[in-house]
Amino acid sequence: QVQPVESGGGSVQTGGSLRLSCTTSLFAERKYCMGWFRQVPGKRREGVATITETGRTYYSVSAKGRFTISSDSAKNTLYLQMDGLKPDDSAMYYCQAGWAAEAFCLSGRWSSGNGWGQGTQVTVSS
């Protein structure tokens, strides 16, 4: 399976916005789960948001109300729209795609177990 490829990171000021993109071939499969994760050096990787094949979504407490996960199967692309960015959002962001029952995909505990790509860096300055 080809690893997803992330893009769209950058440097913004507090309150700014970014849209991350992730291309993956998994849209052709059924019962997929896709998600965004982030990691700061020295800290554990944390889940940010996930989306099921049916479009249901999960957000972490820190992401809820500011971030929006979406997907475009025609473009084989997963997105993360990030608004109201804060310095605490600074991290390397990764996406993953895999298979999962819907409940597990929305639990906040899912990851695909397929390894991690290069990620895309987000830096938010105060």
Coordinates of C-alpha atoms in Angstrom, one line a residue, residues 58-117:
Y58 CA -14.4 12.8 15.1
Y59 CA -12.4 15.7 16.5
S60 CA -10.0 16.0 19.5
V61 CA -10.9 18.5 22.1
S62 CA -8.3 20.9 20.9
A63 CA -9.5 20.6 17.3
K64 CA -13.2 20.8 17.8
G65 CA -14.8 24.0 16.6
R66 CA -11.6 25.2 14.8
F67 CA -10.6 22.4 12.4
T68 CA -12.7 20.7 9.7
I69 CA -11.8 17.3 8.2
S70 CA -13.3 16.5 4.8
S71 CA -12.6 14.2 1.8
D72 CA -13.0 14.3 -1.9
S73 CA -13.1 10.8 -3.3
A74 CA -13.0 12.1 -6.9
K75 CA -9.6 13.6 -6.2
N76 CA -8.4 10.9 -3.8
T77 CA -7.7 13.6 -1.3
L78 CA -8.3 14.2 2.4
Y79 CA -8.3 17.7 3.8
L80 CA -7.9 19.4 7.1
Q81 CA -9.1 23.0 7.2
M82 CA -7.5 24.7 10.2
D83 CA -8.9 28.0 11.3
G84 CA -8.1 30.1 14.4
L85 CA -4.7 28.6 14.7
K86 CA -2.8 28.9 17.9
P87 CA 0.9 28.5 18.7
D88 CA 0.0 25.2 20.5
D89 CA -1.1 23.9 17.0
S90 CA 2.5 24.0 15.8
A91 CA 3.5 20.5 15.0
M92 CA 4.3 18.0 12.2
Y93 CA 1.0 16.9 10.8
Y94 CA 0.5 13.4 9.3
C95 CA -2.4 11.7 7.7
Q96 CA -3.3 8.0 7.7
A97 CA -5.7 5.9 5.8
G98 CA -6.9 2.4 6.6
W99 CA -9.8 0.1 7.3
A100 CA -11.9 0.2 10.5
A101 CA -15.3 -0.3 11.9
E102 CA -17.1 3.0 12.0
A103 CA -17.3 3.1 15.8
F104 CA -13.6 2.5 16.2
C105 CA -12.7 5.1 13.5
L106 CA -14.7 7.7 15.5
S107 CA -13.3 6.6 18.9
G108 CA -10.2 8.8 19.0
R109 CA -8.1 5.7 19.4
W110 CA -7.7 4.6 15.7
S111 CA -4.6 4.7 13.7
S112 CA -4.0 2.5 10.6
G113 CA -0.8 0.8 11.8
N114 CA 0.7 1.3 8.3
G115 CA 3.5 3.5 9.3
W116 CA 3.9 7.2 8.8
G117 CA 4.7 9.4 5.9

